[in-house]
Tab-separated table of C-alpha atoms in Angstrom:
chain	number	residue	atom	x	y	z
A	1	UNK	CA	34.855	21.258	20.010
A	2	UNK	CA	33.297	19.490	16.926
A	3	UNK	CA	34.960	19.648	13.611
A	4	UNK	CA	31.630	22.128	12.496
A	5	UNK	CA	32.521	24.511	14.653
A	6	UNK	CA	36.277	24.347	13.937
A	7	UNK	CA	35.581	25.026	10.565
A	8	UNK	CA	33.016	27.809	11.116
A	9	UNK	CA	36.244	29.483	13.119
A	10	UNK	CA	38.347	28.495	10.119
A	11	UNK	CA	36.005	30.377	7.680
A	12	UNK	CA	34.843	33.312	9.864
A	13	UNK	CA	38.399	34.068	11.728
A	14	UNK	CA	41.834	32.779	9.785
A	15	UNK	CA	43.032	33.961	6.656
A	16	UNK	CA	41.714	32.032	3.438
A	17	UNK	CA	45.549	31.316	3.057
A	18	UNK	CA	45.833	29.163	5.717
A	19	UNK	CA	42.222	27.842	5.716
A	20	UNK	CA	43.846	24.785	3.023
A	21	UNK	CA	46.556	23.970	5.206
A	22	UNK	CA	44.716	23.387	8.352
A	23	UNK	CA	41.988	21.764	6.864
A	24	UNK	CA	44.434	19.298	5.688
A	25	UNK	CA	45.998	18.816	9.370
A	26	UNK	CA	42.373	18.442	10.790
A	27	UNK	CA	41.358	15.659	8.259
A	28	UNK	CA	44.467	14.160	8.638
A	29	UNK	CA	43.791	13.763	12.546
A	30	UNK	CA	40.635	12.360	11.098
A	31	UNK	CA	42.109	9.927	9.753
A	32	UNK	CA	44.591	9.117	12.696
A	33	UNK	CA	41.954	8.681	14.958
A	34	UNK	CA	39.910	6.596	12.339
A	35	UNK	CA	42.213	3.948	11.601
A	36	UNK	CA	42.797	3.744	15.479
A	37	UNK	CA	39.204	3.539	15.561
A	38	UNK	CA	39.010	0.737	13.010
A	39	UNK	CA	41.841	-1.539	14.626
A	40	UNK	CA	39.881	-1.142	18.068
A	41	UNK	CA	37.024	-2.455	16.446
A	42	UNK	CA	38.554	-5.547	13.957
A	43	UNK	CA	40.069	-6.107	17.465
A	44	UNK	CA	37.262	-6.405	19.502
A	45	UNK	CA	35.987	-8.697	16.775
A	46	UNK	CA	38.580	-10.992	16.795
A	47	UNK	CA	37.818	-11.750	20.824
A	48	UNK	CA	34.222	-12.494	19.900
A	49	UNK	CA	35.303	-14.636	16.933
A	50	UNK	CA	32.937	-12.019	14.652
A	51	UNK	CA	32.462	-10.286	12.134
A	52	UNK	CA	33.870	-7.727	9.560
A	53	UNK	CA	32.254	-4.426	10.986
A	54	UNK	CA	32.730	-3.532	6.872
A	55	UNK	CA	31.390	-6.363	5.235
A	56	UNK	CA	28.341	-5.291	3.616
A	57	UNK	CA	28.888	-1.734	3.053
A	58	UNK	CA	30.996	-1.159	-0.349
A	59	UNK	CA	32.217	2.134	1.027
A	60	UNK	CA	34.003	1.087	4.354
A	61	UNK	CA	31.579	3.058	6.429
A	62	UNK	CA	29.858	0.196	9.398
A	63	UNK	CA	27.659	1.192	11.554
A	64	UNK	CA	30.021	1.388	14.093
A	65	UNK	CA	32.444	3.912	12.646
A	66	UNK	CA	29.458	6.240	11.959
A	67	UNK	CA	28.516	6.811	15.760
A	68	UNK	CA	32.207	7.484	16.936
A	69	UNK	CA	32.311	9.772	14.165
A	70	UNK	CA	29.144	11.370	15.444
A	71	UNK	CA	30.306	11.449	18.941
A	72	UNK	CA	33.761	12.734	17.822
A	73	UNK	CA	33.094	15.412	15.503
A	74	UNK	CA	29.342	15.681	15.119
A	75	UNK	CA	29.173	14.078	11.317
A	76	UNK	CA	26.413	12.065	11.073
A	77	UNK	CA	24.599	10.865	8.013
A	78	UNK	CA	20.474	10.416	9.151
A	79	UNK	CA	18.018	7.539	8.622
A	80	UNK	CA	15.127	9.828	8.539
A	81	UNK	CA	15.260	12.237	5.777
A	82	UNK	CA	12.559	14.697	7.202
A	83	UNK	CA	13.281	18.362	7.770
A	84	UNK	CA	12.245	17.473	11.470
A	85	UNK	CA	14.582	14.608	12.084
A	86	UNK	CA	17.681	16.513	10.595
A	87	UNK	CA	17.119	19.964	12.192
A	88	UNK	CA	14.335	20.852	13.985
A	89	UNK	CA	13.460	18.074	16.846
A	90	UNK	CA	10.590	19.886	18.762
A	91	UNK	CA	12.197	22.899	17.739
A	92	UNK	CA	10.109	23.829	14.646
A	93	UNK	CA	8.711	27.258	14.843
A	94	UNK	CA	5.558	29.202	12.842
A	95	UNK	CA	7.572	32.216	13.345
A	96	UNK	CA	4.407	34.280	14.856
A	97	UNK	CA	2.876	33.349	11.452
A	98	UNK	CA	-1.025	31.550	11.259
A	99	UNK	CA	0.022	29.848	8.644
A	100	UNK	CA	2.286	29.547	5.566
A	101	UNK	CA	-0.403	31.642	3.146
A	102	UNK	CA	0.157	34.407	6.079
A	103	UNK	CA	3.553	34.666	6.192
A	104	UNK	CA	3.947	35.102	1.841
A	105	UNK	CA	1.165	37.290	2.059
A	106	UNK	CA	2.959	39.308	4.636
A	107	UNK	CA	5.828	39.536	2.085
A	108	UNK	CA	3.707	40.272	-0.543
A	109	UNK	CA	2.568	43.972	1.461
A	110	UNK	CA	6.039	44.588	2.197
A	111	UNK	CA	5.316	46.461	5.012
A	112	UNK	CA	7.668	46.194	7.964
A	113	UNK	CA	6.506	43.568	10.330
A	114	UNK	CA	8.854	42.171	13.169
A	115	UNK	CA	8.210	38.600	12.644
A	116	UNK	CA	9.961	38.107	9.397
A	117	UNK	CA	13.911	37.578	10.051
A	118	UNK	CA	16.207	39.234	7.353
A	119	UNK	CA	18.735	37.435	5.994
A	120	UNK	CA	20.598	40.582	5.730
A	121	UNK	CA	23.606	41.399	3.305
A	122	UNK	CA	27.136	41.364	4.290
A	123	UNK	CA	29.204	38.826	6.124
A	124	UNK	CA	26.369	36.875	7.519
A	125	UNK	CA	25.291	35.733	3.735
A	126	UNK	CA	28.515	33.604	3.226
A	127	UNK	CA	30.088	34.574	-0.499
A	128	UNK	CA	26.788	36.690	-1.661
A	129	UNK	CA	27.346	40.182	0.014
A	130	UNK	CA	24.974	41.832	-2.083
A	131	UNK	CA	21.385	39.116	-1.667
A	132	UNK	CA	18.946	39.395	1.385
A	133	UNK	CA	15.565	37.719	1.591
A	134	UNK	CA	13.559	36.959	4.682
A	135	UNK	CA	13.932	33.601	6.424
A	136	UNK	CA	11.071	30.805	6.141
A	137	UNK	CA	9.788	29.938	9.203
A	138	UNK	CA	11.086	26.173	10.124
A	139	UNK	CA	7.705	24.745	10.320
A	140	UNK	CA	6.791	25.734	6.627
A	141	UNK	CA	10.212	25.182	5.704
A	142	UNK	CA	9.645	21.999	6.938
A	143	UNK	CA	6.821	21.543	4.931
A	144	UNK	CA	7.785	22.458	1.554
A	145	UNK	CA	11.351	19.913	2.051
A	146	UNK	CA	9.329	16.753	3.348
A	147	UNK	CA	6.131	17.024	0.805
A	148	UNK	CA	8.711	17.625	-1.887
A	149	UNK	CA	11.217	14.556	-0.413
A	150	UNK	CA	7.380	12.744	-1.010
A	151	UNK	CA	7.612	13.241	-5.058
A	152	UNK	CA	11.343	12.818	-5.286
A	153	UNK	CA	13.714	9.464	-6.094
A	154	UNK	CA	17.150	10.224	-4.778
A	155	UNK	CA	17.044	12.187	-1.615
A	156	UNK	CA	14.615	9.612	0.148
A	157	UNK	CA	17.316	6.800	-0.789
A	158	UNK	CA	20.281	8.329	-0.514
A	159	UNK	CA	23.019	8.691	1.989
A	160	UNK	CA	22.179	12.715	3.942
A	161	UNK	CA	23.834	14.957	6.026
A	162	UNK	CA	22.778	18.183	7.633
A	163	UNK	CA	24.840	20.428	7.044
A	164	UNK	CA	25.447	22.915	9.839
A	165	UNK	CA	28.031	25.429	7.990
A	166	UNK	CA	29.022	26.122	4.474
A	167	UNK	CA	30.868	22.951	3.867
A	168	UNK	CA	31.261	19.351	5.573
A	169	UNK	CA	34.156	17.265	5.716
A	170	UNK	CA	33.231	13.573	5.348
A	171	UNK	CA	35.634	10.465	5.781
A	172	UNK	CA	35.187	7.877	2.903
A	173	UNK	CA	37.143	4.853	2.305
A	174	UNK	CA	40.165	4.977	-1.138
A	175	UNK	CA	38.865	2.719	-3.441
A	176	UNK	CA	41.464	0.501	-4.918
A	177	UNK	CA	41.362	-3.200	-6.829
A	178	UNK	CA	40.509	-6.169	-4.837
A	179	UNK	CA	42.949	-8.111	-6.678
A	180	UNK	CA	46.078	-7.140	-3.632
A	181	UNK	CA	43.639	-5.980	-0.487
A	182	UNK	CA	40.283	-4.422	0.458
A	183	UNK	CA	39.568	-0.880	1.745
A	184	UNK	CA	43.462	0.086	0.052
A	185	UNK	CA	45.697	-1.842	2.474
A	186	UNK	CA	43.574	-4.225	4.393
A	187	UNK	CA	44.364	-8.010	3.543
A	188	UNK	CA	44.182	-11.377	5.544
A	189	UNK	CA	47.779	-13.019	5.879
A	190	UNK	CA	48.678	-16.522	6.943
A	191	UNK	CA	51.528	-16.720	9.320
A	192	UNK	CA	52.804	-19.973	11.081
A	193	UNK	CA	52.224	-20.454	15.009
A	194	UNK	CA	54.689	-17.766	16.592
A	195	UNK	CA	54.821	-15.894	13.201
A	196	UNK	CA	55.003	-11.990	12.359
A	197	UNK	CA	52.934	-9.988	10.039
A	198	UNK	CA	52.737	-6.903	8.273
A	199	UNK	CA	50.527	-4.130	9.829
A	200	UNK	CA	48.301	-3.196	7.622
A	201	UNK	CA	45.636	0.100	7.565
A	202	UNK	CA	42.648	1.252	5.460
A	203	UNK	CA	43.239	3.996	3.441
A	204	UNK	CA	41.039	7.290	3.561
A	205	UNK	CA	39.897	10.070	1.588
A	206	UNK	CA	38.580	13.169	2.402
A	207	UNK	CA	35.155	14.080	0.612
A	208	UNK	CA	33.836	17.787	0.733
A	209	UNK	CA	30.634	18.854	0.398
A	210	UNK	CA	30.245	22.710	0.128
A	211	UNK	CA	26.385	24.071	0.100
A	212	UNK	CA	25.765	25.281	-3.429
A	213	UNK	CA	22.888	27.959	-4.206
A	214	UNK	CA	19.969	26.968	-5.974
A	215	UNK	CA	16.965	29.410	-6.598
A	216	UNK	CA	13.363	29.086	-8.020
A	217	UNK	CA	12.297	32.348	-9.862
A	218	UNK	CA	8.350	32.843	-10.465
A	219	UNK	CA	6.256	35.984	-11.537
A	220	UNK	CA	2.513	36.765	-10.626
A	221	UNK	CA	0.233	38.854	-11.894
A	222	UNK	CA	-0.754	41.029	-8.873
A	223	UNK	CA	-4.437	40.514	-9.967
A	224	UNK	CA	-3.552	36.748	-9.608
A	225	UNK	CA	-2.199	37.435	-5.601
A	226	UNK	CA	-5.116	40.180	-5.087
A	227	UNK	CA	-7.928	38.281	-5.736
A	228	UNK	CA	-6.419	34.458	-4.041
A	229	UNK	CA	-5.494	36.493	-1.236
A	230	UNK	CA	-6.255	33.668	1.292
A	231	UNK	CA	-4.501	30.972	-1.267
A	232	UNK	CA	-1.119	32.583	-1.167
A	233	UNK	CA	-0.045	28.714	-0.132
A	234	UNK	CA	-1.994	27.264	-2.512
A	235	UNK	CA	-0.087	29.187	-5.770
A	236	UNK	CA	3.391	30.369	-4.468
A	237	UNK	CA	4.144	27.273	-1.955
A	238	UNK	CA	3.212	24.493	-4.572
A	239	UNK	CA	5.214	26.441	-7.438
A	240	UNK	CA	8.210	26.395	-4.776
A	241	UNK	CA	7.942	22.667	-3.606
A	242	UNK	CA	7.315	21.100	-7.045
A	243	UNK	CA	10.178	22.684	-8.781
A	244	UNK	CA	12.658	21.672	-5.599
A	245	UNK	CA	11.375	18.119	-5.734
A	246	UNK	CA	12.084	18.265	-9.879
A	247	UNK	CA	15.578	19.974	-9.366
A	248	UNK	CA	17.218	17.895	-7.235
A	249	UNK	CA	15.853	14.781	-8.934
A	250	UNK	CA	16.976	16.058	-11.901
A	251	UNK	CA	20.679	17.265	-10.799
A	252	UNK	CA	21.541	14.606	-8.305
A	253	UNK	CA	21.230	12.523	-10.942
A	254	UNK	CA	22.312	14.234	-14.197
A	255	UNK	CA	23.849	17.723	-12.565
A	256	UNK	CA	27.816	18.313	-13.866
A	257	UNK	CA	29.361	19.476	-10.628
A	258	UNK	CA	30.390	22.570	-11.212
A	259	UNK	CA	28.826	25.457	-9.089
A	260	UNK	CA	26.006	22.668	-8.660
A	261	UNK	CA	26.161	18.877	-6.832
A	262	UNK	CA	28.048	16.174	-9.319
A	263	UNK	CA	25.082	14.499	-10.402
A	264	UNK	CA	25.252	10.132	-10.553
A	265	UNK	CA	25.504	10.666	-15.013
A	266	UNK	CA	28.565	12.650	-14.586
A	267	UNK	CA	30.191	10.862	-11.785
A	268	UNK	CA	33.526	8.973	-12.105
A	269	UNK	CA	32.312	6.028	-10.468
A	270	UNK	CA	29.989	4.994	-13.145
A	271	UNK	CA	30.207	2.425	-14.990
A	272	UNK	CA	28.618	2.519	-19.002
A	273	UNK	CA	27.778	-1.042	-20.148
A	274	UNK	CA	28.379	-1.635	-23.843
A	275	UNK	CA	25.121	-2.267	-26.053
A	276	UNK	CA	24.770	-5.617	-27.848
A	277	UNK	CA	26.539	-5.796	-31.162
A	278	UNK	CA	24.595	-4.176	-34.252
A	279	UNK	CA	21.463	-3.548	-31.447
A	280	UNK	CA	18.695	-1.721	-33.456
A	281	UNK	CA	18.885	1.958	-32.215
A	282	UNK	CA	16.738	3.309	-29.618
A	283	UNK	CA	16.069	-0.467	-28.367
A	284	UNK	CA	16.610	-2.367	-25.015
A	285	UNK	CA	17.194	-5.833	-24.313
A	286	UNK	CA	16.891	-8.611	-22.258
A	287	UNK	CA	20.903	-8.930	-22.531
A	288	UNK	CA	21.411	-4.791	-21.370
A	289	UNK	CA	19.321	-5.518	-18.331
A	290	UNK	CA	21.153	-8.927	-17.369
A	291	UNK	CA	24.875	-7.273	-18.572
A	292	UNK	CA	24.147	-3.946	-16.498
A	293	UNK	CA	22.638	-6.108	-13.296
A	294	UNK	CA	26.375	-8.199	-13.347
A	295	UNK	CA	28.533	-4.608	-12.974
A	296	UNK	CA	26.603	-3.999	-9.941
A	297	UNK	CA	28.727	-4.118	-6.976
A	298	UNK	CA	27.226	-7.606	-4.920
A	299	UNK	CA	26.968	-5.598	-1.759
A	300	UNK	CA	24.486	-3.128	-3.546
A	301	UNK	CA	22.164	-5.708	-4.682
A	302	UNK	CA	20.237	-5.283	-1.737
A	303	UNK	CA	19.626	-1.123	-1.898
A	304	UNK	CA	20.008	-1.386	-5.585
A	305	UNK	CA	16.886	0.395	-7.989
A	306	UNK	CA	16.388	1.148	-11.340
A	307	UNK	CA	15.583	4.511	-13.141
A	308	UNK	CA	14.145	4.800	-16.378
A	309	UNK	CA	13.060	7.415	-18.449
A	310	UNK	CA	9.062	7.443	-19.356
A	311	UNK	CA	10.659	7.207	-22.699
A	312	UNK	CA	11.542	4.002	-22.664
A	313	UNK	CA	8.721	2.462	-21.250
A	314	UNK	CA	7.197	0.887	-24.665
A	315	UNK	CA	10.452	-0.467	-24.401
A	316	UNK	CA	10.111	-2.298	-20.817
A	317	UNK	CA	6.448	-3.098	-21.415
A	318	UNK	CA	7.359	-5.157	-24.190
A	319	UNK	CA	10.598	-6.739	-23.192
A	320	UNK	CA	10.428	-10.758	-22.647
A	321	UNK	CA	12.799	-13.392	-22.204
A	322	UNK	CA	12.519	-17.416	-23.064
A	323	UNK	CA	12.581	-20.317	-20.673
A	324	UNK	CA	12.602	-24.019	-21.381
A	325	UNK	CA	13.353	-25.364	-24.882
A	326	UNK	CA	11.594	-23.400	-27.647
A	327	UNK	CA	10.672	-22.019	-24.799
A	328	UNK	CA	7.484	-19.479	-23.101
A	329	UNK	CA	8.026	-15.844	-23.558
A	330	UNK	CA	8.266	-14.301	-20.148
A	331	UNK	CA	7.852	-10.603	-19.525
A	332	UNK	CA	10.826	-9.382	-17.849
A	333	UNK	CA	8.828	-5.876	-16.069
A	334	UNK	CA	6.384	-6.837	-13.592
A	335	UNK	CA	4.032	-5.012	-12.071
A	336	UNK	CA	2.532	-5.401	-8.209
A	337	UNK	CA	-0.051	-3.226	-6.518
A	338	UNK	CA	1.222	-0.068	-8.947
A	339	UNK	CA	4.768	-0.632	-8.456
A	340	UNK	CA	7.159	-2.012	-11.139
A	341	UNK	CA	9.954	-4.339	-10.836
A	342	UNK	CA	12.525	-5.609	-13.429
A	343	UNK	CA	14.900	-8.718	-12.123
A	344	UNK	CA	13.353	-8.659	-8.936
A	345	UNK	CA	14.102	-4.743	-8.389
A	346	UNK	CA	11.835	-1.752	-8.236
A	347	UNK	CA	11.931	0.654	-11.276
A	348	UNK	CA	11.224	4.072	-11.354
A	349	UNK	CA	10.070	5.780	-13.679
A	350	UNK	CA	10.730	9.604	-14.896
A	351	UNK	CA	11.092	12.502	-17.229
A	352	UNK	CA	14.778	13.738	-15.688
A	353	UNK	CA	16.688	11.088	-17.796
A	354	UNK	CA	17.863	11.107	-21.520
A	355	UNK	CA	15.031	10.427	-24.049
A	356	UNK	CA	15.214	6.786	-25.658
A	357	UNK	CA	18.582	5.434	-27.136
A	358	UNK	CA	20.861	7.977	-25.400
A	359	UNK	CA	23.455	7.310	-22.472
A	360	UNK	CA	21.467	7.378	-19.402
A	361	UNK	CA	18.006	6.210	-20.608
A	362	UNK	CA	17.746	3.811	-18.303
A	363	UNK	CA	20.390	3.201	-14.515
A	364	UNK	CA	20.578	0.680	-11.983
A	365	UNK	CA	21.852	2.644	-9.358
A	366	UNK	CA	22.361	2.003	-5.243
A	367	UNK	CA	21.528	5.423	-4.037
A	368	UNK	CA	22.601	4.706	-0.332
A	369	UNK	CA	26.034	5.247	-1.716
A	370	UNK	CA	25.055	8.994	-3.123
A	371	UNK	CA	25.480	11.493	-0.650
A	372	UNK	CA	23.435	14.878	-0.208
A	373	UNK	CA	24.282	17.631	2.131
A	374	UNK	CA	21.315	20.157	2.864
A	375	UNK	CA	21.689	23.458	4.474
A	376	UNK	CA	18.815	24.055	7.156
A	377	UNK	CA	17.650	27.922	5.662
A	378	UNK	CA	14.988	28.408	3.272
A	379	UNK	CA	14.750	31.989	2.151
A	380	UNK	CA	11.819	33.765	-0.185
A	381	UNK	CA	12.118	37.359	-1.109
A	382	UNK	CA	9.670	39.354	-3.457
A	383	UNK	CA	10.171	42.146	-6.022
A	384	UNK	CA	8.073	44.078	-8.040
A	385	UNK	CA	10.112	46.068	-9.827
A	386	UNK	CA	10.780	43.802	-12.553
A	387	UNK	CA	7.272	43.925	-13.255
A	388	UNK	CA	6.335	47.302	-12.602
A	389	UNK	CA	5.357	48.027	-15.968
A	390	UNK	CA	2.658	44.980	-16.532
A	391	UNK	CA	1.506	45.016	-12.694
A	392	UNK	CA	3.618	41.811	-12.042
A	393	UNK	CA	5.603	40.554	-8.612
A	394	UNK	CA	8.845	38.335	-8.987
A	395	UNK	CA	9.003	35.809	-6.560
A	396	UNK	CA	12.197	33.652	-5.236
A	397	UNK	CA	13.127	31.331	-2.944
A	398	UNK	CA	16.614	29.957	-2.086
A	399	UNK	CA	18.062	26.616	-1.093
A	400	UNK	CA	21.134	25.286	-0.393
A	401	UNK	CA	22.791	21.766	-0.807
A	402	UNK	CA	25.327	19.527	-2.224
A	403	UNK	CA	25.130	16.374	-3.736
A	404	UNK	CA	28.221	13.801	-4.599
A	405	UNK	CA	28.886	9.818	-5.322
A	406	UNK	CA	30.359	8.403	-2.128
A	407	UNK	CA	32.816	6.094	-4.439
A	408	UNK	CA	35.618	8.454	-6.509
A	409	UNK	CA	35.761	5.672	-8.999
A	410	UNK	CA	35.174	1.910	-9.853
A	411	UNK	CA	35.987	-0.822	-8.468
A	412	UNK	CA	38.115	-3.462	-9.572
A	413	UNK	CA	37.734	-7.114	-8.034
A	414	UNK	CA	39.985	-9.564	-7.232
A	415	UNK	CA	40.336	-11.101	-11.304
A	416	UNK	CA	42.348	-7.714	-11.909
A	417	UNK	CA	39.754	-7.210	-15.015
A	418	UNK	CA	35.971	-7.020	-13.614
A	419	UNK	CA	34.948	-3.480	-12.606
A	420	UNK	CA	32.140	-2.736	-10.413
A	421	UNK	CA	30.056	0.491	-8.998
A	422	UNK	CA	27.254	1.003	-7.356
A	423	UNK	CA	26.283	3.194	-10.446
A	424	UNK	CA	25.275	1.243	-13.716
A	425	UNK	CA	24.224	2.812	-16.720
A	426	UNK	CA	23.805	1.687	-20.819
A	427	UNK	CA	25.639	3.304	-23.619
A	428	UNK	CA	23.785	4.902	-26.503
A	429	UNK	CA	21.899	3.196	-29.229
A	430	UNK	CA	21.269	5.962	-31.499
């Protein structure tokens, strides 16, 4: 049995009492069976003269240790972000529906018709006894997730696991200071010919993510509906897929964790670089750029992009650096084929970060060490009694996910003083 369906048993069978306790026993198995894991592998290494399944990865998690977790317990991050690749397969159904304008229209007469699926209330809607809705068919589902993933920053970079149940259990390596060992415990040790030495094991931590309820709200005239009859997709499914794509853009990277994900702004693991002595407020400079790019953690440089908010761009257009003697100014934002790039790194541009001149104007950021959890059901449900009076309809849909840093806090290297993330941002200049 995979840990998913343990827990599903755990939440649908045990008391809540005990649910704590043997969660606790089952990620400490976990973590048994991990380490055992890890040693099998630094072992198998060591015969071929190799390398450091680790090395590379800031977070402890190779390659390696990802597929027996998959093949152990059915956790499994995915390469492919798409709605396909995470749930559906060749699985994706139209639910009996022509197409996505017919199946909201169908809603809209709410008459009864046997192809919509009820998410009906009582047990079956975990935590939320009293909220229905009607189930979006995968293949539109589909749809609206991968053409918003299209507009989005984080999601498409990021580190993301379907989620199968309410929450998921995910191994992740204790962060300590590389100035005594790596991955908490791990350290080389030189021993004479014959000579003993100390066992020594990485050191784990348990990261939850628990699906968290999001939901759009939108009101139409009925007019508006009447008369686009055939372009139900057209007004309801762009409302729905531009505001996901905005949301969880905007609160995986700014969101404060509670009752929504822990956005990258609020994270412990973030590191705020200092601005220049007496800097002119609202400003950025050459030195922010080169002083945030050397808090990066070196194994990040590779995933590593930055974020900026359209605010600041005056800012980046105009920023230059010297080289030589008295020397040639030298833009330090360049731009190829459309795309911008500052120190060699892309930079994206947005409206979901602080204006100008306020703490997270402007992040360099490795998003393959963010983690998002999404939940598989998308749900829309229609009312009109909220607008019975002006001849409206209130329209919502309802997602679920969770969104978290993979690092619970910066990391120290080896000089006991330097602190690095994977998370860089610049204080405020206001």
């Amino acid at each position: 049995m995979k840990l998913s369906e343990l827990e599903r048993y755990l939440e649908s069978t045990l008391m809540p009492d005990l649910k704590s306790e043997v969660e606790n026993v089952l990620f400490a198995k976990i973590q048994t069976e991990v380490t055992k894991q890890f040693d099998e592998i630094l072992a198998q290494d060591r015969k071929k003269g190799g390398h450091n399944p680790y090395y590379g990865n800031p977070n402890g998690v190779s390659n390696e240790m990802e597929e027996y977790m998959e093949q152990t317990y059915g956790i499994s991050s995915v390469k492919d972000k798409t709605y396909r690749k995470m749930f559906g397969g060749k699985s994706l159904s139209d639910g009996g529906f022509d197409t996505f304008g017919d199946f909201l229209k169908c809603i809209y007469d709410g008459r009864a018709d046997s192809r919509l699926v009820t998410k009906s209330p009582g047990g079956s809607n975990e935590g939320v006894p009293s909220e229905g809705g009607f189930l979006t068919p995968s293949e539109y589902s589909a749809r609206i997730f991968d053409v918003a993933l299209e507009s989005e920053i984080v999601r498409p970079l990021a580190t993301v696991y379907p989620m199968k149940s309410k929450t998921l259990d995910i191994p992740a390596m204790e962060l300590t200071s590389h100035s005594t060992a790596l991955y908490g415990n791990v350290e080389m040790q030189w021993v004479d010919e014959g000579g003993t030495v100390t066992p020594t094991k990485p050191a784990f931590r348990a990261m939850k993510l628990v699906a968290k309820k999001a939901r759009i709200d939108c009101t139409v005239t009925n007019e508006l509906l009447a008369d686009s009859a055939p372009n139900f997709e057209d007004i309801l499914g762009k409302i729905f897929t531009s505001t996901i794509a905005f949301g969880l853009d905007s609160i995986f990277l700014t969101g404060h964790g509670g009752g929504q994900p822990l956005g990258i702004l609020k994270a412990p693991c973030l590191i705020t670089v200092n601005a220049e002595v007496d800097q002119t407020a609202t400003t950025i400079v050459y030195e922010n750029i080169v002083n945030m790019f050397a808090r990066l953690h070196p194994a990040c440089v590779g995933n590593c992009v930055w974020v900026a908010s359209i605010t600041a761009i005056p800012q980046l257009m105009t920023l230059y650096f010297s080289v030589g003697v008295g020397g040639s100014a030298i833009p330090a934002l360049r731009e190829d084929s459309g795309k911008f790039y500052l120190l060699g790194k892309r930079v994206y541009f947005t409206e979901k970060l602080p204006v100008l001149g306020q703490v997270g104007d402007i992040m360099l950021c490795d998003f393959s060490q963010y983690s998002v959890g999404m939940r598989q059901e998308l749900r829309i449900e229609k009312s009109n009694s909220p607008g019975w009076s002006t001849d409206e309809s209130s329209y919502r849909c309802i997602l679920r996910c969770d969104g978290q840093p993979l690092w619970d806090r910066v990391l120290t290297l080896k000089d006991s003083v330097t602190t690095v993330s994977p998370f860089i941002t610049l204080a405020a200049r206001t």
